[in-house]
Each structure stands twice: as structure tokens, then as C-alpha cells.
Coordinates of C-alpha atoms in Angstrom, one line a residue:
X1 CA 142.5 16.1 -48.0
X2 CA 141.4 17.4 -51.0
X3 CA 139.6 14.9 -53.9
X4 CA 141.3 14.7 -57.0
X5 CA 140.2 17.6 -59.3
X6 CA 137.2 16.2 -62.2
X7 CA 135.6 17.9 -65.0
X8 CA 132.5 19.3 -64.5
X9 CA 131.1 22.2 -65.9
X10 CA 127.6 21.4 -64.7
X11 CA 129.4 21.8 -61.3
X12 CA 130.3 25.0 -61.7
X13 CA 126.9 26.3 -62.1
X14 CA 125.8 24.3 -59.9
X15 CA 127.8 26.4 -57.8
X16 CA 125.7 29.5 -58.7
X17 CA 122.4 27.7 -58.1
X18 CA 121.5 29.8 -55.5
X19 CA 119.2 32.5 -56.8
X20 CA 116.9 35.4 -55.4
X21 CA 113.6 36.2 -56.2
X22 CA 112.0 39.7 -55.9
X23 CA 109.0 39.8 -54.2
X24 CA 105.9 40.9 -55.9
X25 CA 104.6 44.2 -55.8
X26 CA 101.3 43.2 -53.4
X27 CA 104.2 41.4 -50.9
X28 CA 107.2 43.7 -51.7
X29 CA 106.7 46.3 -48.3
X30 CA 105.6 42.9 -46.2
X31 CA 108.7 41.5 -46.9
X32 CA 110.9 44.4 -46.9
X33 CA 109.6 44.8 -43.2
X34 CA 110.3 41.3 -42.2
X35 CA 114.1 41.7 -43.9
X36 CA 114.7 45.3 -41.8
X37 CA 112.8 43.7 -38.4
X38 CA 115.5 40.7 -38.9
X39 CA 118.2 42.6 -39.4
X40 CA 118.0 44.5 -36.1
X41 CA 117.3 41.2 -34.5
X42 CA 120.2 39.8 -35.6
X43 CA 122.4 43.2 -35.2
X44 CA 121.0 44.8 -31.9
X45 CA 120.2 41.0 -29.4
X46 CA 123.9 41.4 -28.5
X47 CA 123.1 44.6 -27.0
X48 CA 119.4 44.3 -25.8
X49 CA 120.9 41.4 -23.8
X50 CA 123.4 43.3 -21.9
X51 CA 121.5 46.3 -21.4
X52 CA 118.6 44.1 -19.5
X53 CA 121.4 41.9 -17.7
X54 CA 122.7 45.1 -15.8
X55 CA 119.2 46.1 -15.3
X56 CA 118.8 43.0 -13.6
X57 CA 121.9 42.0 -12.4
X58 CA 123.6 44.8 -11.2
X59 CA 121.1 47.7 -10.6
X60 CA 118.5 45.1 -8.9
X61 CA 121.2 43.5 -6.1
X62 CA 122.9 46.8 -5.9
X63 CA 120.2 49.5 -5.7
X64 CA 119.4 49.2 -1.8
X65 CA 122.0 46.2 -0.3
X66 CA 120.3 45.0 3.1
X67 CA 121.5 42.5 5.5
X68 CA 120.6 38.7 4.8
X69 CA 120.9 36.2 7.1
X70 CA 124.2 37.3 8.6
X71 CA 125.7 34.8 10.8
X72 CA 126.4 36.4 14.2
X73 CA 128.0 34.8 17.2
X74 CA 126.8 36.3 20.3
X75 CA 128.6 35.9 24.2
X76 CA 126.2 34.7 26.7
X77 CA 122.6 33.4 27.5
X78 CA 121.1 36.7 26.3
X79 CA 121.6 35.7 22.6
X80 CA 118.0 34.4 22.3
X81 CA 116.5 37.6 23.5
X82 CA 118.5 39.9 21.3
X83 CA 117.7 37.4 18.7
X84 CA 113.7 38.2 18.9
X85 CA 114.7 41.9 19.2
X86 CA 116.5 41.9 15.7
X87 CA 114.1 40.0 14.1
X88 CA 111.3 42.8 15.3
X89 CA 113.4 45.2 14.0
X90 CA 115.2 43.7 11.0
X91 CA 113.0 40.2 9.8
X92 CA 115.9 37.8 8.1
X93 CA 118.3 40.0 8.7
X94 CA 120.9 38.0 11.1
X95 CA 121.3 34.7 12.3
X96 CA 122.6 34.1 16.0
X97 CA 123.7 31.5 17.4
X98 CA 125.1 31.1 21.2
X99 CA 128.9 31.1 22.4
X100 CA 130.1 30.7 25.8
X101 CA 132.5 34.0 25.9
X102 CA 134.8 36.7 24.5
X103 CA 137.0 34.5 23.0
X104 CA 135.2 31.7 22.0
X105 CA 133.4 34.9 20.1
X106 CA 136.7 36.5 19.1
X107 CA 137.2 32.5 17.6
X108 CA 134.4 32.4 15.5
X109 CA 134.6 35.2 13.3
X110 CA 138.3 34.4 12.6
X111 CA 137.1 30.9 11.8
X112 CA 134.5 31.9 9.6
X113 CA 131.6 30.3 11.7
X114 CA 130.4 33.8 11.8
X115 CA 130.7 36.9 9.8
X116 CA 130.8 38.8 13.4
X117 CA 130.4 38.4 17.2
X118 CA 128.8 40.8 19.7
X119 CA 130.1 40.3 23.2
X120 CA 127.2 41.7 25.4
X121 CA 128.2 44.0 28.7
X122 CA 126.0 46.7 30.3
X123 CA 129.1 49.1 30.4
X124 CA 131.6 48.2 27.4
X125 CA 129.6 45.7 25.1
X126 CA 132.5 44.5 22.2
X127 CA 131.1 43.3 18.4
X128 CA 134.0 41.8 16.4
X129 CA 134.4 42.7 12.9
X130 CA 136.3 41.5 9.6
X131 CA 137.3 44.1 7.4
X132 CA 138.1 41.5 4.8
X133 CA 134.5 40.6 4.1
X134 CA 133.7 43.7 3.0
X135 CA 133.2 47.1 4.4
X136 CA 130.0 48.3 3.7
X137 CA 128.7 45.1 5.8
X138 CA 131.0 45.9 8.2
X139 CA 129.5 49.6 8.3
X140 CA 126.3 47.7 8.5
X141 CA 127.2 45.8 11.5
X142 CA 128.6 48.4 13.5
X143 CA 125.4 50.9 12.8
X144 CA 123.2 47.9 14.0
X145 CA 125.0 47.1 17.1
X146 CA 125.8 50.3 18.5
X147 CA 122.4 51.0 18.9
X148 CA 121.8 47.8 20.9
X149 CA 124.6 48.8 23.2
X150 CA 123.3 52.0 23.5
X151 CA 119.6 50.2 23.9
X152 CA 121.4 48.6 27.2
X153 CA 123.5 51.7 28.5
X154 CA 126.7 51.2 27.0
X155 CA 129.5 52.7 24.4
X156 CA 130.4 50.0 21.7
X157 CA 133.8 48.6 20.9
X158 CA 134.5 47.8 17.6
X159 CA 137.5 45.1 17.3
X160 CA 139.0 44.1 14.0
X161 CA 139.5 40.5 13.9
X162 CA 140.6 40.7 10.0
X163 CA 141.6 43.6 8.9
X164 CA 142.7 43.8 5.5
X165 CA 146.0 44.5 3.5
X166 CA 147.3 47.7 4.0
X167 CA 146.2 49.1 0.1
X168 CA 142.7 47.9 0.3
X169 CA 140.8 50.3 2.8
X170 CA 137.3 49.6 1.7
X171 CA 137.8 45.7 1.7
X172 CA 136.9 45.9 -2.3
X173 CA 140.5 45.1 -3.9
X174 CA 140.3 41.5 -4.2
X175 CA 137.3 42.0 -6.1
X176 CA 139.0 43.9 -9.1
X177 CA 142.1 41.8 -8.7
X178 CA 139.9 39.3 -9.7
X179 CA 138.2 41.4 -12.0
X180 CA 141.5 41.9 -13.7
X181 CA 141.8 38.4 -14.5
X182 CA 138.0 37.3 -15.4
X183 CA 137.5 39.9 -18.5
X184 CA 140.8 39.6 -20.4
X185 CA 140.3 35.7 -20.0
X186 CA 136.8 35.8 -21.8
X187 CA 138.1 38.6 -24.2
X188 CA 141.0 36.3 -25.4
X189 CA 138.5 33.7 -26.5
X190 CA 136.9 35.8 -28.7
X191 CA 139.6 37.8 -30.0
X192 CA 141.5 34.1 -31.1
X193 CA 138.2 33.3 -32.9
X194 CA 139.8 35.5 -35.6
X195 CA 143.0 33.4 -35.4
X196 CA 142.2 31.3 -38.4
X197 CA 145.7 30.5 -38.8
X198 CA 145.6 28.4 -35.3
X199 CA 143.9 25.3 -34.7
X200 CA 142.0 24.1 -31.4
X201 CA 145.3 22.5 -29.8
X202 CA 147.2 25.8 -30.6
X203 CA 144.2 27.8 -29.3
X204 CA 144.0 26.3 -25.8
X205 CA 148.1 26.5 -25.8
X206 CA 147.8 30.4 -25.9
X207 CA 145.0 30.5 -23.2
X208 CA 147.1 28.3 -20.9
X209 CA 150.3 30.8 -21.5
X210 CA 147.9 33.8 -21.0
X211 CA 146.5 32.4 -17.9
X212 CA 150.4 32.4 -16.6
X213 CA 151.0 35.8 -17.3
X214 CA 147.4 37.3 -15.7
X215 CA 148.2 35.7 -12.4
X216 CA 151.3 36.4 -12.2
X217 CA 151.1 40.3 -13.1
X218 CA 147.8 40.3 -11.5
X219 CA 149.3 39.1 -8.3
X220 CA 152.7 41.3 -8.4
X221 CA 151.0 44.4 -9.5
X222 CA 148.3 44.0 -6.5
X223 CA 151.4 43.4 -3.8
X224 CA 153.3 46.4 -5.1
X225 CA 150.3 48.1 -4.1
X226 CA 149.7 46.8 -0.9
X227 CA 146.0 45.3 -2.1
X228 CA 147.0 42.2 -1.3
X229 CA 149.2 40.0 1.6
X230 CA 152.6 38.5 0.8
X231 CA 151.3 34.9 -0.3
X232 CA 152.3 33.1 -3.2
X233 CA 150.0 30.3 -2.8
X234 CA 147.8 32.8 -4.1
X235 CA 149.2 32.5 -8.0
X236 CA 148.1 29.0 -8.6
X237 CA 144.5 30.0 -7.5
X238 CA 144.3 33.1 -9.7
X239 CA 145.9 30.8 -12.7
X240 CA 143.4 28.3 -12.5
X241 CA 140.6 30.8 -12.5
X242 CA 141.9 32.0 -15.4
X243 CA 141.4 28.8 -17.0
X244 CA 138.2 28.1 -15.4
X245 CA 136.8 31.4 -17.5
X246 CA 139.0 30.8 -20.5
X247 CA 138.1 27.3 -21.5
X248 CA 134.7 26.7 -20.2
X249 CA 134.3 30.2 -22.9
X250 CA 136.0 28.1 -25.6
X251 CA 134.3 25.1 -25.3
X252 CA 130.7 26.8 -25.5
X253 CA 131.8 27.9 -28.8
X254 CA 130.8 25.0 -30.9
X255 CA 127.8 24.5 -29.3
X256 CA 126.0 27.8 -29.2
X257 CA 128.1 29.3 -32.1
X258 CA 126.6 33.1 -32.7
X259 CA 125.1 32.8 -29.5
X260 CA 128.2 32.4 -27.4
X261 CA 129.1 35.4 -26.6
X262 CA 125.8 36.0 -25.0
X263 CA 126.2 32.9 -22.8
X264 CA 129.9 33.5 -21.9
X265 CA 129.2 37.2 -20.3
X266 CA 125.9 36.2 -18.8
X267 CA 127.9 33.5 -16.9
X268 CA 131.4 35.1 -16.1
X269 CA 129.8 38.9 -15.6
X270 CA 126.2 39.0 -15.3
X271 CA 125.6 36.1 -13.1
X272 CA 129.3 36.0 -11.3
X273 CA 130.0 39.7 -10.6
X274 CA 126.6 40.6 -8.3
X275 CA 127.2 36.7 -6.8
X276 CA 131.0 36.8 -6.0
X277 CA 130.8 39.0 -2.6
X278 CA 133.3 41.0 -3.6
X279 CA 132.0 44.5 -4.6
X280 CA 128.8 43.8 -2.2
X281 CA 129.0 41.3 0.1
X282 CA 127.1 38.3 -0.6
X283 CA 125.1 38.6 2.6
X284 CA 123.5 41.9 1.2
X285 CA 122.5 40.5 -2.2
X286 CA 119.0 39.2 -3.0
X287 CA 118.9 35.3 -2.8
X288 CA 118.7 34.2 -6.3
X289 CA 122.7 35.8 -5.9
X290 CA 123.4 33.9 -2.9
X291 CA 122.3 30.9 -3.9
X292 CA 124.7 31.4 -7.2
X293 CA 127.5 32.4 -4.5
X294 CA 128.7 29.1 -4.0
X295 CA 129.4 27.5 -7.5
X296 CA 130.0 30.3 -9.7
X297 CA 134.2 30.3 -10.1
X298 CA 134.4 33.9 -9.3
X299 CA 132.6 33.8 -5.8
X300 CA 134.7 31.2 -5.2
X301 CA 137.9 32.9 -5.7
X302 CA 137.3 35.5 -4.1
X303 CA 136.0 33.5 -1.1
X304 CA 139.8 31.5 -1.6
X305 CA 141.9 34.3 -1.6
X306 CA 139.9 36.2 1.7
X307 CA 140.4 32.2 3.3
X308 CA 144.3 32.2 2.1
X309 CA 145.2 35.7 3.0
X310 CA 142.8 36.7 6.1
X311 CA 141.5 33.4 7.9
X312 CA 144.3 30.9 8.1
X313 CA 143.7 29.1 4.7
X314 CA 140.1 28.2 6.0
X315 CA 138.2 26.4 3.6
X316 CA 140.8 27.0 0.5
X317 CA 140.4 23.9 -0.7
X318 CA 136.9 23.6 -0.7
X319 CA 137.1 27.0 -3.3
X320 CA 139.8 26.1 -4.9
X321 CA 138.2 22.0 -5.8
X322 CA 134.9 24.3 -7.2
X323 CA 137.5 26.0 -9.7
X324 CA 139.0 22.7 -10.3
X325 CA 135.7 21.7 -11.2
X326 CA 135.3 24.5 -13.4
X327 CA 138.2 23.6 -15.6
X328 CA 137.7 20.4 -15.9
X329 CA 134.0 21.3 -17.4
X330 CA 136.0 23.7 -20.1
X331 CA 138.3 20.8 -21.3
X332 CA 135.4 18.5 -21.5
X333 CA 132.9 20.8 -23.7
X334 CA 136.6 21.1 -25.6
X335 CA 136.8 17.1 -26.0
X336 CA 133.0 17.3 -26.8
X337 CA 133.4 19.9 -29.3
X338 CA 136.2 18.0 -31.1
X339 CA 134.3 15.1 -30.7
X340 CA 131.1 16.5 -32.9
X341 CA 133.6 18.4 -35.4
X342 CA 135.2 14.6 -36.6
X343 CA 131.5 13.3 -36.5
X344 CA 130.4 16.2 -38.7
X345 CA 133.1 15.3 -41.1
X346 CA 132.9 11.5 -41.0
X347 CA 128.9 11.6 -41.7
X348 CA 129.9 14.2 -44.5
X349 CA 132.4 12.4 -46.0
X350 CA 130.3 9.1 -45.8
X351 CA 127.4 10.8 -47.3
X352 CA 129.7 12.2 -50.4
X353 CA 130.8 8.8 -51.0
X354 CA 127.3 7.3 -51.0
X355 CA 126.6 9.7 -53.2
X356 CA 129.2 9.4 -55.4
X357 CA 128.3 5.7 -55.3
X358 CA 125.0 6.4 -57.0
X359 CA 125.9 8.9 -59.9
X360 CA 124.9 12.1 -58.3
X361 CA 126.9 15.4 -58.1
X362 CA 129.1 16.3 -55.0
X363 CA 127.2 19.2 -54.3
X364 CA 124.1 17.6 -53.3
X365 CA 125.3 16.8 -49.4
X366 CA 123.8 18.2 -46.2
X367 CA 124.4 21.9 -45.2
X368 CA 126.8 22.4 -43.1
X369 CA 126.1 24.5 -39.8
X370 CA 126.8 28.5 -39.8
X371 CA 130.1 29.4 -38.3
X372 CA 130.0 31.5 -35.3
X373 CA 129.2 35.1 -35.5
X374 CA 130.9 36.9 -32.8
X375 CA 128.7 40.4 -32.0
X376 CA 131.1 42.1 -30.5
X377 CA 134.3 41.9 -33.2
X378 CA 134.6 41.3 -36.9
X379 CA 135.1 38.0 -37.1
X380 CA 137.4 36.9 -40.7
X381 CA 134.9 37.1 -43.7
X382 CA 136.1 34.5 -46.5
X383 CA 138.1 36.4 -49.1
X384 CA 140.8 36.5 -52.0
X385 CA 144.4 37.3 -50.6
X386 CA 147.3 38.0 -52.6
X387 CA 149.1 34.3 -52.3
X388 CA 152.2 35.2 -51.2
X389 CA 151.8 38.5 -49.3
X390 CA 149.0 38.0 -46.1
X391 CA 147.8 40.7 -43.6
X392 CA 148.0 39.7 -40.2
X393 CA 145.3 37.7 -39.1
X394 CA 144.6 37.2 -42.8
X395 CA 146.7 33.8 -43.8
X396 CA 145.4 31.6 -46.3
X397 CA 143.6 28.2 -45.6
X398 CA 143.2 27.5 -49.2
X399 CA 146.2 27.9 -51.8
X400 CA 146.5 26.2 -55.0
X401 CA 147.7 26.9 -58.9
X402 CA 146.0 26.3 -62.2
X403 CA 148.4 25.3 -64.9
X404 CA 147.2 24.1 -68.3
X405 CA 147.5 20.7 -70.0
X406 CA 151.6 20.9 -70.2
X407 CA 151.8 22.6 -66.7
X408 CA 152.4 26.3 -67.9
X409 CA 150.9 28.4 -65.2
X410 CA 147.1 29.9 -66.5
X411 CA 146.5 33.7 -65.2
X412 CA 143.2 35.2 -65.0
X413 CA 141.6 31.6 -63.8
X414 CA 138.2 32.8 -61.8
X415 CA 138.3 30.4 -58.8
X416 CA 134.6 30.4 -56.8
X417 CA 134.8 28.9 -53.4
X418 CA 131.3 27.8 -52.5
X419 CA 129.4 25.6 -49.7
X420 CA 128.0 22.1 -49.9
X421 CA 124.3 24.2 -50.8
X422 CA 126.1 26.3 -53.6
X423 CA 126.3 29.9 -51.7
X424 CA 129.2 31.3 -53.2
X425 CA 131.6 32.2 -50.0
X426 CA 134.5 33.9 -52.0
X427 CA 135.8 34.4 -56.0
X428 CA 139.4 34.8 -56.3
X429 CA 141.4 35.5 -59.6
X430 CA 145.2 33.5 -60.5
X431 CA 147.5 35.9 -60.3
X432 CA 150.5 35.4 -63.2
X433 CA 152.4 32.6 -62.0
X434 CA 148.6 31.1 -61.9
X435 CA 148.0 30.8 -58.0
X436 CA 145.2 31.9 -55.5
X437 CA 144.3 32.2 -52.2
X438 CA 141.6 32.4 -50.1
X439 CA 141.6 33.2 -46.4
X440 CA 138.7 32.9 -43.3
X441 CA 137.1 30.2 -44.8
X442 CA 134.7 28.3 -42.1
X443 CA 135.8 25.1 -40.8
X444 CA 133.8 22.8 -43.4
X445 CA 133.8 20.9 -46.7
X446 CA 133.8 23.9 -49.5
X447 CA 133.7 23.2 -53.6
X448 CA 136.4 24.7 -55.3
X449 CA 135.7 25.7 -58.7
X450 CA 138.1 26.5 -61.7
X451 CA 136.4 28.2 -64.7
X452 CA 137.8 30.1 -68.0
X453 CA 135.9 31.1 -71.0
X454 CA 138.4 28.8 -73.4
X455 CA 139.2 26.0 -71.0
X456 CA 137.0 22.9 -69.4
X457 CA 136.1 24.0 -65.7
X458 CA 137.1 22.1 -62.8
X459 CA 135.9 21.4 -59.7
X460 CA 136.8 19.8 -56.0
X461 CA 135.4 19.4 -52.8
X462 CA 138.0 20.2 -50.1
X463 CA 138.1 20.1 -46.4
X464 CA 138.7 23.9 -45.1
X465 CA 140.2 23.6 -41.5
X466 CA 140.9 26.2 -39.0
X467 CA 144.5 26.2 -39.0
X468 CA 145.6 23.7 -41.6
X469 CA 145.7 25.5 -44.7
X470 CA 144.9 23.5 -47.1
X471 CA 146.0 23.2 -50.8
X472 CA 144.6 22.3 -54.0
X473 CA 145.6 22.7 -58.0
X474 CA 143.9 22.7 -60.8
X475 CA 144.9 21.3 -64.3
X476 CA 142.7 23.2 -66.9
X477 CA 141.9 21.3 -70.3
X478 CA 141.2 23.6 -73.7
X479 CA 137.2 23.5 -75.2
X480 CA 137.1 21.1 -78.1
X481 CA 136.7 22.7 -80.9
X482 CA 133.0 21.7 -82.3
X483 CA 133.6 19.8 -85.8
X484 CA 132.5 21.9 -88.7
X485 CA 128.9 21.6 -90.0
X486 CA 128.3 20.1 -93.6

């Protein structure tokens, strides 16, 4: 809480010790250069960033998809020979492995063992397909294996051993069911950075109810479709995805602060989107995107819901203890985060009180870190509000009232709010009933100053929170009048 108000002039401009030099004229164009080159640096990163991640991300894995290492099964003792005849044609491009017939074939694909199985006969050779792991590898498959049937003299048959829901003919709808729920999930983090009115508990609260309310319309909008099967089991998987995106993104915030956004989209769409296998499968994405397959949360969903829905809930857990694993890493960079915010305070509040201790002004204490920056949306500047009358998303977290020496409210009052290194954050006026206000201050210790030409100034060192306004008065003495020279 707030330390009781003392007088100190000397505090109050201490609290405009921050001053700027111009340059001189031979250095004036140097440093005006350096100034602009920062200022785009700091403006533009945001999108520099983005524009090379697609680049690299999305245009690199997408521009030419070619098979990887697809697992096939094949029927038969001729597998090693048709083996060697892929490879001549295709190096790296499928897998196979021996299995003794049609249906131990048939088998495999539906048991994910293998993406497909080819069924060798001289007159009707059969390849067996799932829809559900994406079409454009199934369009792959076929192309590839109708020319060894018609290598050996026969017509191919194509059997669908998972055929997708209704609503989803190119096998791509699970993908931007779980698109749906990845974006708005990041985009809520950042958008309740503006809430300065919530604290962390009230924060991760409202992710948790958002996360209800994606899955659930996410899955009832994609079954009145027909995108998806009738499978409810399906809801608890999309919810905790939501959560795996949603709280990992909040609990990167304290740690790379301005530079969070970057690090939240490069993981949840630049890195997850080209790796999940759901808008190209993963077995025609370059390898540094395979490899990324298996851990990143939305890969991993995906891979759930084709298990749950298409394959007899194969391997569902497996996916679903990955997203597990990525919640649990959101609520403990959370824990973590709260963890170095009491630290911060303890350290500062012990190093005020040493300092208090030895005689010196409150002012002199450590700078605190910047608050984040968020590139993408204004975050809450610190300013003056009217105290009793607050735009949304612009409610005080610092009221107070100046009344004089018999507690008669004092109007006009200039009230600077300024950090621990004297950088003025906000100057507010007391309104007529001799109250202020100050809203989107950053989550640190702030002097409070008090000043009028005919009065003593005050000052105080207060605790701004996110989400706990806080509140501090002012009692104002009058000058004393200087004695009259002889």
C-alpha cells in the first residue's frame, strides 16, 4: 500500500530530473539518423518478422509438397522389389514394409501402422487409402501406384479405408476447425493486456471461460456442417488446446515483455501451422516441419481428432497427454511469472527502506523494467481520467483527493505521476471536489507528487497494480510566509 504522504519539495523536482540535451550542430544529423533508424526498428520488427516467417514457413513447405518417407504396407514377398523400384524413381519418398495379405493390409492403414497399403495382383492390384490424412497425399498415392499396376498389366483399385465426414471432401476441415480455435486463443491474450482493470487470477479466469465457449461452438458449428463425426469426446480435446495456446501465450508475457507477441505467433502460427498435417500432410513437408510434428500442440490435435473420429481412438491419448503437457508449461511460466513480479517488489521495497534507513530520497531506487509493448494493438498509455466517469477499458488504478490543512477539498492541485528514475508517466489536475485519477499505469512502484504554487508539495511512493486500483490522498500545507526583513 501506499507510504504515508511527507513533505518534499526537493521531491517534486526531483521528479522532473529527467532532462534532454540537443545535440550539437557537428553531431545533430548523426543523431537524428540514429533516432529515425530506431524508430523503424522499434515500429516496423513486428512486421519484418512476419513477412520472413511466411516466407519461410509457409511458402518454403508449401511451394512444391513431395512425398517423405510415407509408410506403405505392401501384400506379399514382392515388397522388397517394388521397394528398390520406388526408390529409383522417387529416393525417400516411401517406406515399405512386408504384410502377409489383403487384410492384414486392409489392417494396417486403419491402424495407423501405415498411411496406405498396396495389395499387388497381375490383373486387379488394390492400394488402400485414408481420406482423413489428407487428400492431396492421397492424390499422391493413387498417381504413384497406378502406374506400378499398370507397370505390371493391371487396372488399380482404389479402396477407402477412412473416408472422411461427409462436409469435409478435401480431408482439410479439421485443420480450420482447429484453426478456429488456435487464433482467437492467442488474440484474447493480447487483447486482455489492455484490461488493466483485471488482475492475473481474473485474466486466466476469462481464458479458461473462453476456452469453454471455442470448443463448444467450434465443435457444434463443425457437426451442423457435417466437417466433423458425431463425437463428443472431441470437446474436452479442443478445450484443452485452447488452453494449451492461451496460457502458454500469457505466461511468455513477463518474460519477453515487447517481444511477446513475436514469440507467441512464431510458435502457435509459424511453426504449428506448416507442422500440424492438416492443410498439407505432414509426410509432404520438409523435415525441420516433421520433426516439429510431434510436439507442437496443434499437430497434435489434429493428429487426436483424425485418431478419435477416423481410426478407433488410436493413439488419442498419446496426443491428447502432449496437450496436457502444454498446459501444464502455460500455468507454470504463469506461477513463474508471479513468482518474479513479488520478487521485483520485495527487492524494491527492501531497497527503499535501506534507503530510507540512510537519509536518502525515495527516488533514488532501481528502474523498474519497461512494461510490455504489444505491436499489434494500442496497449493503455498512463493518463488523467475524469475520477468518477471512466471509458471502457480506461478505469483508474490510482485515485486519491488533496484537501488542505482543515480537510476542505483543494481544486487545481497538479498531481505528476512519475517512475522510480523520475520520467514523468502522467500529470493530472483535482477536479473541484479536489480528486484525481490516473489510469494504465504499469504494474510498478510510481511517485506520486502533489504541488501548488501557495502550498508545500507532497509526495508518495505507491505500488500501481494491474487490477487493484490503488488510492492515495494528499493533505497540502500553506508556504510560510518569510518573516519581514529589518
Amino acid at each position: 500500500m501506499a507510504e504515508p504522504a511527507v513533505n518534499a519539495a526537493s521531491a517534486a523536482s526531483a521528479g522532473n530530473a529527467e532532462s534532454t540535451t540537443e545535440p550539437g550542430s557537428g553531431g545533430g544529423g548523426t543523431s537524428s539518423l540514429r533516432a529515425t533508424v530506431r524508430t523503424l526498428a522499434e515500429t516496423l520488427w513486428f512486421p519484418a518478422f512476419f513477412f520472413t516467417g511466411f516466407l519461410v514457413c509457409y511458402l518454403l513447405p508449401f511451394h512444391n509438397p513431395v512425398p517423405h518417407h510415407v509408410d506403405v504396407a505392401v501384400a506379399g514377398p514382392t515388397a522388397s522389389q517394388l521397394e528398390h523400384a520406388l526408390d529409383q524413381k522417387s529416393p525417400g519418398a516411401f517406406d515399405i514394409h512386408q504384410v502377409a495379405d489383403a487384410r492384414a493390409a486392409h489392417d494396417a492403414v486403419t491402424g495407423r501402422e501405415a498411411t496406405a497399403a498396396y495389395v499387388p495382383d497381375p490383373k486387379h492390384p488394390q492400394l488402400y487409402v485414408a481420406k482423413a490424412d489428407g487428400y492431396s497425399l492421397e492424390s499422391v498415392l493413387q498417381k504413384t501406384f497406378t502406374a506400378v499396376a499398370q507397370q505390371s498389366g493391371g487396372q488399380l483399385q482404389v479402396h477407402e479405408a477412412a473416408p472422411t465426414a461427409p462436409g469435409d471432401g478435401m480431408g482439410t476441415g479439421l485443420f480450420y476447425v482447429v484453426l478456429s480455435c488456435t487464433i482467437p486463443s492467442y488474440v484474447s491474450v493480447m487483447m486482455l493486456l489492455r484490461a488493466t482493470t483485471f488482475g492475473r487470477r481474473k485474466k486466466v479466469l476469462t481464458l479458461v471461460g473462453l476456452g469453454v465457449v471455442e470448443s463448444l461452438v467450434a465443435y457444434f458449428v463443425a457437426r451442423s456442417m457435417d466437417v466433423i463425426p458425431d463425437e463428443p469426446l472431441a470437446i474436452p480435446l479442443l478445450f484443452a488446446f485452447t488452453q494449451a495456446v492461451a496460457l502458454t501465450s500469457y505466461g511468455l508475457v513477463p518474460f519477453f515483455k515487447q517481444f511477446f507477441p513475436g514469440v507467441a505467433m512464431g510458435l502457435f502460427v509459424l511453426l504449428s501451422m506448416p507442422s500440424s498435417g492438416g492443410a498439407i500432410p505432414v509426410q509432404m513437408v520438409p523435415g525441420f516441419f516433421r520433426a516439429l510434428h510431434p510436439v507442437m500442440p496443434m499437430g497434435n490435435l489434429i493428429e487426436g481428432l483424425r485418431g478419435l473420429f477416423y481410426f478407433d481412438g488410436k493413439d488419442v491419448w498419446r496426443h491428447a497427454l502432449v496437450i496436457c503437457a502444454w498446459v501444464l508449461a502455460g500455468v507454470v511460466l504463469i506461477a513463474l511469472g508471479a513468482w518474479k513480479e513479488r520478487y521485483a517488489a520485495r527487492k524494491e521495497a527492501r531497497r527503499a527502506a535501506e534507503a530510507e534507513q540512510r537519509g536518502e530520497e525515495p527516488l533514488a531506487v532501481t528502474a523498474p523494467e519497461p512494461p510490455v509493448e504489444d505491436p499489434s494493438f494500442e496497449l493503455p498509455q498512463p493518463s488523467a481520467v475524469a475520477p468518477h466517469t471512466h471509458r471502457l477499458g480506461q478505469r483508474p488504478n490510482l485515485t486519491g483527493r488533496v484537501t488542505d490543512e482543515r480537510g476542505e477539498p483543494l481544486p487545481g492541485v497538479a498531481i505528476t505521476v512519475t517512475g522510480t528514475h523520475g520520467r514523468e508517466l502522467v500529470r493530472a489536475i483535482t477536479d473541484e471536489y479536489g480528486e484525481y485519477a490516473a489510469a494504465g499505469l504499469p504494474d510498478q512502484f510510481v511517485n506520486v507528487i502533489a504541488s501548488s504554487p501557495e502550498r508545500l508539495a507532497a509526495v508518495a511512493r505507491v505500488q500501481a497494480r494491474e487490477g487493484r486500483p490503488v488510492r492515495q490522498d494528499f493533505r497540502l500545507d500553506r508556504r510560510p510566509v518569510p518573516a519581514a526583513r529589518v
